[in-house]
Coordinates of N, CA, C and O in Angstrom, one line a residue:
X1 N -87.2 26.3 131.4 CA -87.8 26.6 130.1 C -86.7 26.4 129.0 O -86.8 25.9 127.9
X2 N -85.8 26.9 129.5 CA -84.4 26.9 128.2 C -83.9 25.1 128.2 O -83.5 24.5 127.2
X3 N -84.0 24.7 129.2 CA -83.5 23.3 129.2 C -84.8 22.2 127.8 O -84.7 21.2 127.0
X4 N -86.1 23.2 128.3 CA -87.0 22.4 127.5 C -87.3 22.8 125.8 O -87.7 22.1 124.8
X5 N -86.9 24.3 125.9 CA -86.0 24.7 124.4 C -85.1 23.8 123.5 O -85.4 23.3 122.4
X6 N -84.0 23.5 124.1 CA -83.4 23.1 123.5 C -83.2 21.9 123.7 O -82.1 21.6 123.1
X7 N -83.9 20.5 124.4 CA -84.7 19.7 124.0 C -85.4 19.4 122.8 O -85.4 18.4 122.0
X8 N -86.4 21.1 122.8 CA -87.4 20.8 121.2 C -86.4 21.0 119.9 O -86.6 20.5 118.8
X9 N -85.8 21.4 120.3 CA -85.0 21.9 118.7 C -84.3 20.4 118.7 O -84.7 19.9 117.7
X10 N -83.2 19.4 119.4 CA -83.2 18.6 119.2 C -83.7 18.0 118.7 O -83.2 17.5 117.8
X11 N -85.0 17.7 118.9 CA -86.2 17.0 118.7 C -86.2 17.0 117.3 O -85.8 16.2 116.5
X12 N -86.7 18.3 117.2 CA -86.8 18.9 115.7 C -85.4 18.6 115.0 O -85.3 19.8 114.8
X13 N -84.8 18.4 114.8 CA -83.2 18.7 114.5 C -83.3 17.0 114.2 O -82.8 16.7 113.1
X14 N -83.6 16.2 114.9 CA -83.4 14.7 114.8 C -84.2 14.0 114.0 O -83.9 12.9 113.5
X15 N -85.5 14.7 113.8 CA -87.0 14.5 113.1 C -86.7 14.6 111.5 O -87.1 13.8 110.6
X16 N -85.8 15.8 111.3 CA -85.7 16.5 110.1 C -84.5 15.5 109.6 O -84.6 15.1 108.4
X17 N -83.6 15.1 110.1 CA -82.3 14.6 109.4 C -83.0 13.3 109.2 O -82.8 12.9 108.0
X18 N -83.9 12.3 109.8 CA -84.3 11.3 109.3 C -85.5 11.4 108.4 O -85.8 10.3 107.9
X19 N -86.3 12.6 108.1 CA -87.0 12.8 106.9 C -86.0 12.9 106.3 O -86.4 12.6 105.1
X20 N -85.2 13.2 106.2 CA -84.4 13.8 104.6 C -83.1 12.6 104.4 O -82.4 12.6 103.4
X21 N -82.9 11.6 105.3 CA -82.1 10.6 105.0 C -83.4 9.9 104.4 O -83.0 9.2 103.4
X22 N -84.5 9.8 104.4 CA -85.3 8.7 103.8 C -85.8 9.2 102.3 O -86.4 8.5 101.5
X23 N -85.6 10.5 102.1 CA -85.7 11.2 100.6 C -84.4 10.4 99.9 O -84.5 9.7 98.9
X24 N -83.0 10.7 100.5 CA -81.9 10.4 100.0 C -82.1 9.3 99.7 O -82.0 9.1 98.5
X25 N -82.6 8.2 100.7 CA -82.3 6.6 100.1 C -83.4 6.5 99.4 O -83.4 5.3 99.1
X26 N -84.5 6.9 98.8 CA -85.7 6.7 98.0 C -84.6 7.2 96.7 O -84.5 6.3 95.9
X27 N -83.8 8.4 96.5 CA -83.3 9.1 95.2 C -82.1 8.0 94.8 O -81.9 7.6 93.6
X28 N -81.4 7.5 95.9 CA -80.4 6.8 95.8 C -80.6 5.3 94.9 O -79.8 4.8 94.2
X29 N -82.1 4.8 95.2 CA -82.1 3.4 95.0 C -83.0 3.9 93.6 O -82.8 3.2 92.6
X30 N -83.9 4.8 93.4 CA -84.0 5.3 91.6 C -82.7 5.8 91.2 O -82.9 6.4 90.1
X31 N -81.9 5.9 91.4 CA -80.4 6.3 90.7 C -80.3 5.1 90.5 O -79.7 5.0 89.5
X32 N -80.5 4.2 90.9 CA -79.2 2.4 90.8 C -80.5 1.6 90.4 O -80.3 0.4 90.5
X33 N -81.9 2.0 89.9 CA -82.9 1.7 89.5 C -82.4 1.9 87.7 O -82.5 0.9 86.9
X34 N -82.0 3.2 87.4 CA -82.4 3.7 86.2 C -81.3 2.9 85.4 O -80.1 2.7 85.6
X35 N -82.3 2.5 84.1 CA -81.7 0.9 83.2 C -82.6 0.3 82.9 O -83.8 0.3 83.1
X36 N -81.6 -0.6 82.0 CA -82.3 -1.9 81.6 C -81.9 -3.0 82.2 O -80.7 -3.2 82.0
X37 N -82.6 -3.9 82.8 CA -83.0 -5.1 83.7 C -83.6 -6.2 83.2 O -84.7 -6.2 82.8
X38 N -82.9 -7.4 83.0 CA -82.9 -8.7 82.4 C -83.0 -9.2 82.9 O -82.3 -9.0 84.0
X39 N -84.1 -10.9 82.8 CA -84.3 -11.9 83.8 C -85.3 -12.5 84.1 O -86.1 -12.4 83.1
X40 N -85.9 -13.3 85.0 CA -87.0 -14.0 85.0 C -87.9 -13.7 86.1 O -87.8 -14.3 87.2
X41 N -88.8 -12.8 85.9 CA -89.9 -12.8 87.1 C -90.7 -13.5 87.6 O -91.3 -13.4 88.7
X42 N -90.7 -14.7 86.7 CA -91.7 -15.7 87.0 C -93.3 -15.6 86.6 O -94.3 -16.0 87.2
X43 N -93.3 -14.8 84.9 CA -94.6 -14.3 84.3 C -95.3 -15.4 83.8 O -94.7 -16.3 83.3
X44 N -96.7 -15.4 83.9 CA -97.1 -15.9 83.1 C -98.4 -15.4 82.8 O -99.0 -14.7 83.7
X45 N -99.0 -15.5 81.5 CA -99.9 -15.3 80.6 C -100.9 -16.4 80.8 O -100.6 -17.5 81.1
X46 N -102.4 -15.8 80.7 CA -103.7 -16.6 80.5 C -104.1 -15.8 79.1 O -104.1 -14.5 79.1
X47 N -104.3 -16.8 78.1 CA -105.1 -16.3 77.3 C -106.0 -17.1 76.3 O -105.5 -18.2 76.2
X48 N -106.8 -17.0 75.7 CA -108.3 -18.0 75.0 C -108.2 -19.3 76.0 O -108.0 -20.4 75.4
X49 N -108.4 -19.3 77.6 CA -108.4 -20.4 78.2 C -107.1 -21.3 78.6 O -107.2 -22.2 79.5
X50 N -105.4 -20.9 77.8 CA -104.5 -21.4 77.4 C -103.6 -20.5 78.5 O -103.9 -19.4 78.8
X51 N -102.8 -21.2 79.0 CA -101.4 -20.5 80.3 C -100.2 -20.7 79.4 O -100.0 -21.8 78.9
X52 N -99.4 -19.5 79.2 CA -97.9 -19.4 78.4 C -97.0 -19.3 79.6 O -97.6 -19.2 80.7
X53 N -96.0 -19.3 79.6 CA -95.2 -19.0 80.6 C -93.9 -18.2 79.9 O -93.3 -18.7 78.9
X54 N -93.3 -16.6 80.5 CA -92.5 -15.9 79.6 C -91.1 -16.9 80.0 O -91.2 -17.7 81.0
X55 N -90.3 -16.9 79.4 CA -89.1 -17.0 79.4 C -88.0 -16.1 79.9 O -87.0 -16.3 80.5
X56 N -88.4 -15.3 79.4 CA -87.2 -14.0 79.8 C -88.0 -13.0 80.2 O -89.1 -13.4 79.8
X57 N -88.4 -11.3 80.9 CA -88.6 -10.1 81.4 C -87.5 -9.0 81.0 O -86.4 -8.9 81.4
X58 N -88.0 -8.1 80.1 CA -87.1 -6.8 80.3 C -87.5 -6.0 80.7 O -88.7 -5.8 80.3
X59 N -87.0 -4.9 81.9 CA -88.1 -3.9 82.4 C -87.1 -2.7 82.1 O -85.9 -2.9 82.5
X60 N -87.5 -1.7 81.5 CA -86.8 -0.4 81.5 C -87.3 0.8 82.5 O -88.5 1.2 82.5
X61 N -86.2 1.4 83.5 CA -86.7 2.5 84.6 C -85.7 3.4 83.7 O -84.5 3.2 83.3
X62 N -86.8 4.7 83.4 CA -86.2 5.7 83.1 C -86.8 6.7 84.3 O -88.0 6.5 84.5
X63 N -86.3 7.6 84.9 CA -86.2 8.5 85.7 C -86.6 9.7 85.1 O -86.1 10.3 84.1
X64 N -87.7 10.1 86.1 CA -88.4 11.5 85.8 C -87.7 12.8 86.0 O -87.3 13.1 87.1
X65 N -87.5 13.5 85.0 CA -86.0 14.6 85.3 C -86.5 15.8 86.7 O -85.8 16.6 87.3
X66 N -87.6 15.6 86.8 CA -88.5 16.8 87.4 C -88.8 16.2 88.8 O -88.9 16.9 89.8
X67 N -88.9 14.6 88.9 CA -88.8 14.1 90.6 C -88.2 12.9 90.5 O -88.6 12.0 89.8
X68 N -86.7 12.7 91.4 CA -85.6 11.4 91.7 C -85.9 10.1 91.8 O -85.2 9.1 91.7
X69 N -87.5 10.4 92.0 CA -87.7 8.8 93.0 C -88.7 8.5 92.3 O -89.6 7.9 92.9
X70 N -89.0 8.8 90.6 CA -90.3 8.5 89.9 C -89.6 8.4 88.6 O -88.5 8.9 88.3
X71 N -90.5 7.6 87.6 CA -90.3 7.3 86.6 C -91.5 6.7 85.3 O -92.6 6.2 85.4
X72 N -91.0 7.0 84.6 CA -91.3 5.8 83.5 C -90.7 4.4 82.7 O -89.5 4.1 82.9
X73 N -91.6 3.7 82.0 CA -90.3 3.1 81.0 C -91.7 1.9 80.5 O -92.9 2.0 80.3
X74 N -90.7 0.8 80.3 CA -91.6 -0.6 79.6 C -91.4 -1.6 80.3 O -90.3 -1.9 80.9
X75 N -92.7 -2.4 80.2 CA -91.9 -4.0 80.9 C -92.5 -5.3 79.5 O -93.6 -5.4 79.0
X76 N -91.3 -5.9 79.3 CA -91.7 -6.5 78.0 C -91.6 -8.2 78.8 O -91.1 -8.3 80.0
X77 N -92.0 -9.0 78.1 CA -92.2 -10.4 78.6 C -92.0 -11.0 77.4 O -92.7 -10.6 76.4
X78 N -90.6 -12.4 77.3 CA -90.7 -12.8 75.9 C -91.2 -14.3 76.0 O -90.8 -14.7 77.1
X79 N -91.9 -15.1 75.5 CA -92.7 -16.3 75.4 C -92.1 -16.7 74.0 O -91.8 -16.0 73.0
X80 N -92.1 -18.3 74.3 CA -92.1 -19.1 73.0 C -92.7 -20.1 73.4 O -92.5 -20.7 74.4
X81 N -93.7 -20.4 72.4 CA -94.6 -21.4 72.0 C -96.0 -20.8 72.4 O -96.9 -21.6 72.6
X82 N -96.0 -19.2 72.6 CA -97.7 -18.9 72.7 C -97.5 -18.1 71.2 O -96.5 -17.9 70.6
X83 N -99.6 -17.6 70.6 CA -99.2 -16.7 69.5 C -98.9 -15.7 69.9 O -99.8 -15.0 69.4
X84 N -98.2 -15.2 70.4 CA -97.0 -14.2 70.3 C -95.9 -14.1 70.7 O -95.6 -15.1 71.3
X85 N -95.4 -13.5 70.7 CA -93.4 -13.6 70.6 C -93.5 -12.4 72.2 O -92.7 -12.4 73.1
X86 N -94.1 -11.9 72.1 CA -93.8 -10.8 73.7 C -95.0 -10.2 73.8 O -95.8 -10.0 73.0
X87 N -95.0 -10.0 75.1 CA -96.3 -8.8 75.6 C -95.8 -8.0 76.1 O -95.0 -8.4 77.0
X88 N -95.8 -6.1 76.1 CA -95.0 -5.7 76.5 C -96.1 -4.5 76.8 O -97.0 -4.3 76.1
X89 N -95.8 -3.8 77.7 CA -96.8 -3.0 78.7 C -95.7 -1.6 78.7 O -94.5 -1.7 78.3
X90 N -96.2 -0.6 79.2 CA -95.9 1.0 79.3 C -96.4 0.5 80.8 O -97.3 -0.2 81.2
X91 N -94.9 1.6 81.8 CA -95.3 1.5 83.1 C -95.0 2.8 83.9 O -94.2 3.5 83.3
X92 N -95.5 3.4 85.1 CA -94.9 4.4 85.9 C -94.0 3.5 87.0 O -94.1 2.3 87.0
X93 N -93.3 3.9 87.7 CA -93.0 3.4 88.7 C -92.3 4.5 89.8 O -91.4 5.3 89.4
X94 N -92.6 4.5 91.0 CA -92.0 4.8 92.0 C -91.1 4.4 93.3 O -91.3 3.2 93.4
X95 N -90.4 4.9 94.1 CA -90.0 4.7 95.1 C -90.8 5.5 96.4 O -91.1 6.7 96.5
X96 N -91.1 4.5 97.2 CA -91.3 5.3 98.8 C -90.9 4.7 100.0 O -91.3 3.5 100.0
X97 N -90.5 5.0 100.6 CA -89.9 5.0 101.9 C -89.1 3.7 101.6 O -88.6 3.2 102.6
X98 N -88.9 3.3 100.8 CA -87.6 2.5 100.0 C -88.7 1.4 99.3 O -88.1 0.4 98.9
X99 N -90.1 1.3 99.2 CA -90.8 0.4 98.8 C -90.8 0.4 97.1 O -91.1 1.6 96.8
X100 N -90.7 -0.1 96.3 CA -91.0 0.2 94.8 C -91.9 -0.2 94.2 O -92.1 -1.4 94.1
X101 N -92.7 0.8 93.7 CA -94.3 0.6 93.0 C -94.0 0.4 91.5 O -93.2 1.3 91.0
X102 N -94.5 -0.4 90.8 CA -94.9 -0.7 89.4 C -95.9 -0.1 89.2 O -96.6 -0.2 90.1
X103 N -96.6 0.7 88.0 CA -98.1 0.4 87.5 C -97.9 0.2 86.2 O -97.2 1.0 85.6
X104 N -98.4 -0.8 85.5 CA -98.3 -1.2 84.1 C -99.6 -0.6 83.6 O -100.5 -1.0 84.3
X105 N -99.8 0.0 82.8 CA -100.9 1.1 81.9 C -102.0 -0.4 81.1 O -103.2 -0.7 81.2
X106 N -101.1 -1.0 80.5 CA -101.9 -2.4 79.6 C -102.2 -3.2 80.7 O -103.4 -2.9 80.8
X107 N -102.1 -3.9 81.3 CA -102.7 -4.6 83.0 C -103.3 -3.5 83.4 O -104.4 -3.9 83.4
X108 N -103.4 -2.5 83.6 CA -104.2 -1.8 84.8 C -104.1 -2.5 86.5 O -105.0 -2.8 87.3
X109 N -102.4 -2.4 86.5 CA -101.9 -3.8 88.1 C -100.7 -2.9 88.3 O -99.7 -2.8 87.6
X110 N -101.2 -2.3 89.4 CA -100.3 -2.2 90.2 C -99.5 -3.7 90.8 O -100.1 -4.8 91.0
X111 N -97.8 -3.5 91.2 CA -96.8 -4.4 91.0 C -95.8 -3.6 92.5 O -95.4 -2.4 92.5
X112 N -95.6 -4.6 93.4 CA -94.9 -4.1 94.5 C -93.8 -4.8 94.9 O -93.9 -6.0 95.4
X113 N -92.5 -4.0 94.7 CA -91.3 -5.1 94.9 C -90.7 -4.5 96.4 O -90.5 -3.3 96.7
X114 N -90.5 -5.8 97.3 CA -90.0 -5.4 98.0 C -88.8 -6.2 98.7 O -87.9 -6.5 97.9
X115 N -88.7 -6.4 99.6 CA -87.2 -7.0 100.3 C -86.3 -7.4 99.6 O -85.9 -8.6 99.7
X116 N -85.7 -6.2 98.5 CA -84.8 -6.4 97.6 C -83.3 -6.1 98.2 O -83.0 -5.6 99.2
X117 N -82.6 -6.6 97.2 CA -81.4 -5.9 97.2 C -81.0 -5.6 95.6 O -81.1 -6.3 94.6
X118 N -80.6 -4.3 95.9 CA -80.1 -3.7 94.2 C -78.5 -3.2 94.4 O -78.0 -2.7 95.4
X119 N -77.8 -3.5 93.0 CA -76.5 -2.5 92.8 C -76.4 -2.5 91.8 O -77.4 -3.0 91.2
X120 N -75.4 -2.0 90.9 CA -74.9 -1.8 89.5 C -75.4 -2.8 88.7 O -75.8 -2.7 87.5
X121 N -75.3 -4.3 89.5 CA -75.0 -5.0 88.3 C -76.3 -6.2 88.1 O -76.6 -6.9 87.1
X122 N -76.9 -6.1 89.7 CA -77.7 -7.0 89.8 C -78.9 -6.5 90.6 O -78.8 -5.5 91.3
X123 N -80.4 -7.5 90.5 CA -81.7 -6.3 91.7 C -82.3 -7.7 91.5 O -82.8 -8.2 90.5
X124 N -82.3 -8.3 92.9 CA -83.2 -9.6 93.8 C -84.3 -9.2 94.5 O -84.1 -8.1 95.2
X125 N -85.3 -9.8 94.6 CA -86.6 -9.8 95.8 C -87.6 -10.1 95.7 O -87.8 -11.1 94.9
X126 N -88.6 -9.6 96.1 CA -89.9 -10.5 96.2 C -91.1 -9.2 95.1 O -91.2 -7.9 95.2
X127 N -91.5 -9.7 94.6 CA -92.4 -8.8 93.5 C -93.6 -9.6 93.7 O -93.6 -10.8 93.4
X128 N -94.9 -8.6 94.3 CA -96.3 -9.0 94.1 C -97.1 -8.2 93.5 O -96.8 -7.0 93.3
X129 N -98.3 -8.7 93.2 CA -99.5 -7.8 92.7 C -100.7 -8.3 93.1 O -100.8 -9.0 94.1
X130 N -102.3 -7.7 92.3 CA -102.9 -8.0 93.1 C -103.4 -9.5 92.6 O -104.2 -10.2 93.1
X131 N -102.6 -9.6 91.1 CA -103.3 -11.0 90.7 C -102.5 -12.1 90.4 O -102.7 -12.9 89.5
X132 N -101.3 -12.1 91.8 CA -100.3 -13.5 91.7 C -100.4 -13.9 93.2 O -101.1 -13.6 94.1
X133 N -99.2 -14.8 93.1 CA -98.5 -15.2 94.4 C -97.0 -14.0 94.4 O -96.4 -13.6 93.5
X134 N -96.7 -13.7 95.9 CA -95.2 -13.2 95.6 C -94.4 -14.3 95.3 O -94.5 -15.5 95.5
X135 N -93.3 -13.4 94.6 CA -92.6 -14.6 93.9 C -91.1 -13.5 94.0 O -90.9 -12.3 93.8
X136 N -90.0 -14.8 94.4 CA -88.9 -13.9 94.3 C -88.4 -14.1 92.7 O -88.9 -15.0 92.0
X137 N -87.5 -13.0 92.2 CA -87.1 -12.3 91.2 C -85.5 -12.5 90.7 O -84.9 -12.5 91.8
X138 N -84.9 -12.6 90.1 CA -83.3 -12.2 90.1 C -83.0 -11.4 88.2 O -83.2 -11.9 87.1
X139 N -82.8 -10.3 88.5 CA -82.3 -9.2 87.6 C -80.8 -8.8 87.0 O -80.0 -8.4 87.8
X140 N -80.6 -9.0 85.8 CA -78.6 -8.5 86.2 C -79.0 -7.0 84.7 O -79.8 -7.0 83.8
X141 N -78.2 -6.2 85.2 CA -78.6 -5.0 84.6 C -78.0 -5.1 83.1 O -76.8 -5.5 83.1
X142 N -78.5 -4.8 81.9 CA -78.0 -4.8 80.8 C -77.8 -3.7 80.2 O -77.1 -3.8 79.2
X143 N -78.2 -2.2 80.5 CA -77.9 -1.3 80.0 C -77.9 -0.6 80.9 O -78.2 -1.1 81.9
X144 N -77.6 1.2 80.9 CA -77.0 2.3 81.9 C -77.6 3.3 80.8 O -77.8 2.9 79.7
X145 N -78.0 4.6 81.1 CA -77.5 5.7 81.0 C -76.6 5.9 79.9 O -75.6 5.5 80.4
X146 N -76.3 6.2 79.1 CA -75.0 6.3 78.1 C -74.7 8.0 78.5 O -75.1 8.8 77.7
X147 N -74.1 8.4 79.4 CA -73.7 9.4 80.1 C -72.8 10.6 78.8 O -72.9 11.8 78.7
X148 N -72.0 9.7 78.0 CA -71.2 10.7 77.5 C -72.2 10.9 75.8 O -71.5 11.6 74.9
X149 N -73.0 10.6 75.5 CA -74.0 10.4 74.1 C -75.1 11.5 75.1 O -75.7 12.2 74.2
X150 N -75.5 11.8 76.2 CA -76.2 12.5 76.7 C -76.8 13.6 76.0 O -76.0 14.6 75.8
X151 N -78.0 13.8 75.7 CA -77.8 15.3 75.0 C -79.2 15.7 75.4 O -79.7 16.5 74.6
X152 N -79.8 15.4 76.2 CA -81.3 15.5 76.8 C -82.8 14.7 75.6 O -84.0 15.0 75.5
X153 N -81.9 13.8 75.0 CA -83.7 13.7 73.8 C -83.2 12.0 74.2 O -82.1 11.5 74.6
X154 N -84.5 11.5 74.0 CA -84.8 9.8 74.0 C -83.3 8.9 73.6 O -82.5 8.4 74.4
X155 N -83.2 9.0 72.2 CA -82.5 8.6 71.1 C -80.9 8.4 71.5 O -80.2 7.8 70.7
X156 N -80.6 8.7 72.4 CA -79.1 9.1 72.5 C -79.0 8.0 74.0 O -78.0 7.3 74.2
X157 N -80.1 8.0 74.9 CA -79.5 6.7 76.3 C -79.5 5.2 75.5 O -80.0 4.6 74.6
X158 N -78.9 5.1 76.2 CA -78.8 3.2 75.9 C -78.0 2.7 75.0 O -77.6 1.6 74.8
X159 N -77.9 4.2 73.9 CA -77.3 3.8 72.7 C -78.4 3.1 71.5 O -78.2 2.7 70.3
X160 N -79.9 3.3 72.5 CA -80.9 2.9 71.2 C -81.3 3.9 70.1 O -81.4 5.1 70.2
X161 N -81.5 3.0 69.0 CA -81.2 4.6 67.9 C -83.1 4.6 67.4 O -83.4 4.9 66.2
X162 N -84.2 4.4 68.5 CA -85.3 5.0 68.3 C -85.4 4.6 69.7 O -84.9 3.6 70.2
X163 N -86.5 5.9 70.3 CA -86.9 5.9 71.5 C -87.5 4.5 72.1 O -87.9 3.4 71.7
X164 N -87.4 5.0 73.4 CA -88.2 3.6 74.2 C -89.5 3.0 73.8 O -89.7 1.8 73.7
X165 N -90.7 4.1 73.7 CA -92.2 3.7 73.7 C -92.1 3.3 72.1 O -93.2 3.2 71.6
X166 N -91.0 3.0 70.9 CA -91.2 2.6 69.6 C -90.8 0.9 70.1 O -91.4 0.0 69.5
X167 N -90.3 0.6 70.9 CA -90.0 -0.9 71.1 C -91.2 -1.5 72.0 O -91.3 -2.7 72.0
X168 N -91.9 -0.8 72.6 CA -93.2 -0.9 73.2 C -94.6 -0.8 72.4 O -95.7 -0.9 73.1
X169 N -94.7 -0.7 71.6 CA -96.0 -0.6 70.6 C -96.3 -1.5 70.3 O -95.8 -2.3 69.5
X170 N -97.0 -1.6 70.9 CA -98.8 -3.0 70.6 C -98.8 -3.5 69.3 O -98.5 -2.6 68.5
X171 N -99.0 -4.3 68.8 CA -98.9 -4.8 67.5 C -100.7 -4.7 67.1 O -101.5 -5.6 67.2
X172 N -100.9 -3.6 66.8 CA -102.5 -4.0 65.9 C -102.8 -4.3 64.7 O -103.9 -4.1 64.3
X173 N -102.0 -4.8 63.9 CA -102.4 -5.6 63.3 C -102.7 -6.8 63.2 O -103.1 -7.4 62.2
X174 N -102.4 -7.4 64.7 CA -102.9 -9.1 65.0 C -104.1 -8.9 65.2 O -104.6 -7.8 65.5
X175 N -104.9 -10.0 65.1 CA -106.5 -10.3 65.1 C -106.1 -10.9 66.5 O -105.4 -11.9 66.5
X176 N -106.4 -10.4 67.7 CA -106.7 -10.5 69.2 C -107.7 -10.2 69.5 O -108.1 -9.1 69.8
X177 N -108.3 -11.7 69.6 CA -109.9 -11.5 70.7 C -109.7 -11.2 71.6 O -110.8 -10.8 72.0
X178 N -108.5 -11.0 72.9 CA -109.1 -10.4 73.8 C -107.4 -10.2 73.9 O -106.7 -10.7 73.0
X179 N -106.7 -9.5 74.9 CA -105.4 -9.5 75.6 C -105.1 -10.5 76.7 O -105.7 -10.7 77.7
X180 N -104.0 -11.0 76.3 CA -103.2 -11.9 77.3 C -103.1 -11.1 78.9 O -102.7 -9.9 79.1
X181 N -103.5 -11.9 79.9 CA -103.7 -11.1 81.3 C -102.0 -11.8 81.9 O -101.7 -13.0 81.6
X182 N -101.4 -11.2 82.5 CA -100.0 -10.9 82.9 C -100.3 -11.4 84.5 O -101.0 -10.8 85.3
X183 N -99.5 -12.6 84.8 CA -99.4 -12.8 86.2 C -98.3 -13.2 86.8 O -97.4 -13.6 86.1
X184 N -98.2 -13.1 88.1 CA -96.8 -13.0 88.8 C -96.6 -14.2 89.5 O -97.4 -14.3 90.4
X185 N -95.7 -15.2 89.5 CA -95.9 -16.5 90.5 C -96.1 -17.7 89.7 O -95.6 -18.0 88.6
X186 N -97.0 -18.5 90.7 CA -96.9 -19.9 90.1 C -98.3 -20.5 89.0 O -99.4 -20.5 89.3
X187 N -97.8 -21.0 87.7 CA -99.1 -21.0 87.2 C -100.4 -21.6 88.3 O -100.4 -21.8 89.5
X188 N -101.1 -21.8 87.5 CA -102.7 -22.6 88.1 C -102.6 -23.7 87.4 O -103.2 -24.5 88.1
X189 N -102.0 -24.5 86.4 CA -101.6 -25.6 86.0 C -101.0 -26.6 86.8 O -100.6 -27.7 86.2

């Protein structure tokens, strides 16, 4: 019985260190998440019947002070030669078991990146949803945290001198019949 004792506690003992190494690397890869991310996802726009294609992607992960492996922020898309200059969406995003979830609020699309690699400076891989092809990605980070401007309010990270969701606001005063739908991959063209 003592031999099968301490058996279970191993057990348990070995169960627990790899639940709690897979919290670590979920907090670890939203730590090396949190920023601003420049690059080409491979977006493209349908709208009045017409396909745009973005040129550039910025996606901002700000980190939820209350859970490591969740967040907010924006994902903006810039286009030239459609009528508009960017579409830019309000998003949640999480980590689990190292998978990273998008949800963009303006799509109503969940967005799933996975067999990445991320560091400081750069974040590659494959990003799908439910209304593209997967398409690989390449990101080089353009902003951090501004660690020493820190003072707990919006205004003070990044060094932007108005919050995040003021560079994210919908433009209503354009006459838009309908919204440009956001897709991931290769046009249909």
């Amino acid at each position: 019985m003592k031999k099968f004792t301490s058996l279970m506690t191993f057990m348990a003992v070995a169960v627990m260190s790899l639940t709690l190494v897979g919290c670590d690397d979920d907090e670890y890869i939203a730590d090396t998440l949190w920023g601003v991310w420049e690059g080409d996802m491979h977006v493209w726009s349908e709208w009045n019947g017409q396909v745009y294609e973005a040129h550039e992607s910025v996606i901002q992960f700000d980190r939820d002070p209350g859970s490591y492996a969740t967040g907010t922020g924006y994902w903006i898309d810039y286009y030239s030669g459609a009528p508009w200059d960017y579409f830019a969406s309000h998003i949640t995003w999480s980590v689990s078991n190292g998978r990273i979830r998008i949800y963009s609020y303006e799509d109503d699309t969940n967005y799933y990146i996975s067999d990445y690699r991320l560091n400081d400076n750069y974040f590659t891989g494959t990003i799908d949803s439910e209304w593209g092809d997967p398409m690989d990605f390449r990101l080089r980070k353009t902003a951090s945290p501004n660690w020493n401007d820190f003072d707990y309010g919006w205004d003070s990270w990044y060094g932007y001198s108005e919050p995040w969701y003021s560079v994210a606001k919908s433009r209503s005063g354009d006459a838009v019949q309908e919204k440009p739908v956001r897709h991931i991959g290769k046009t249909n063209e």
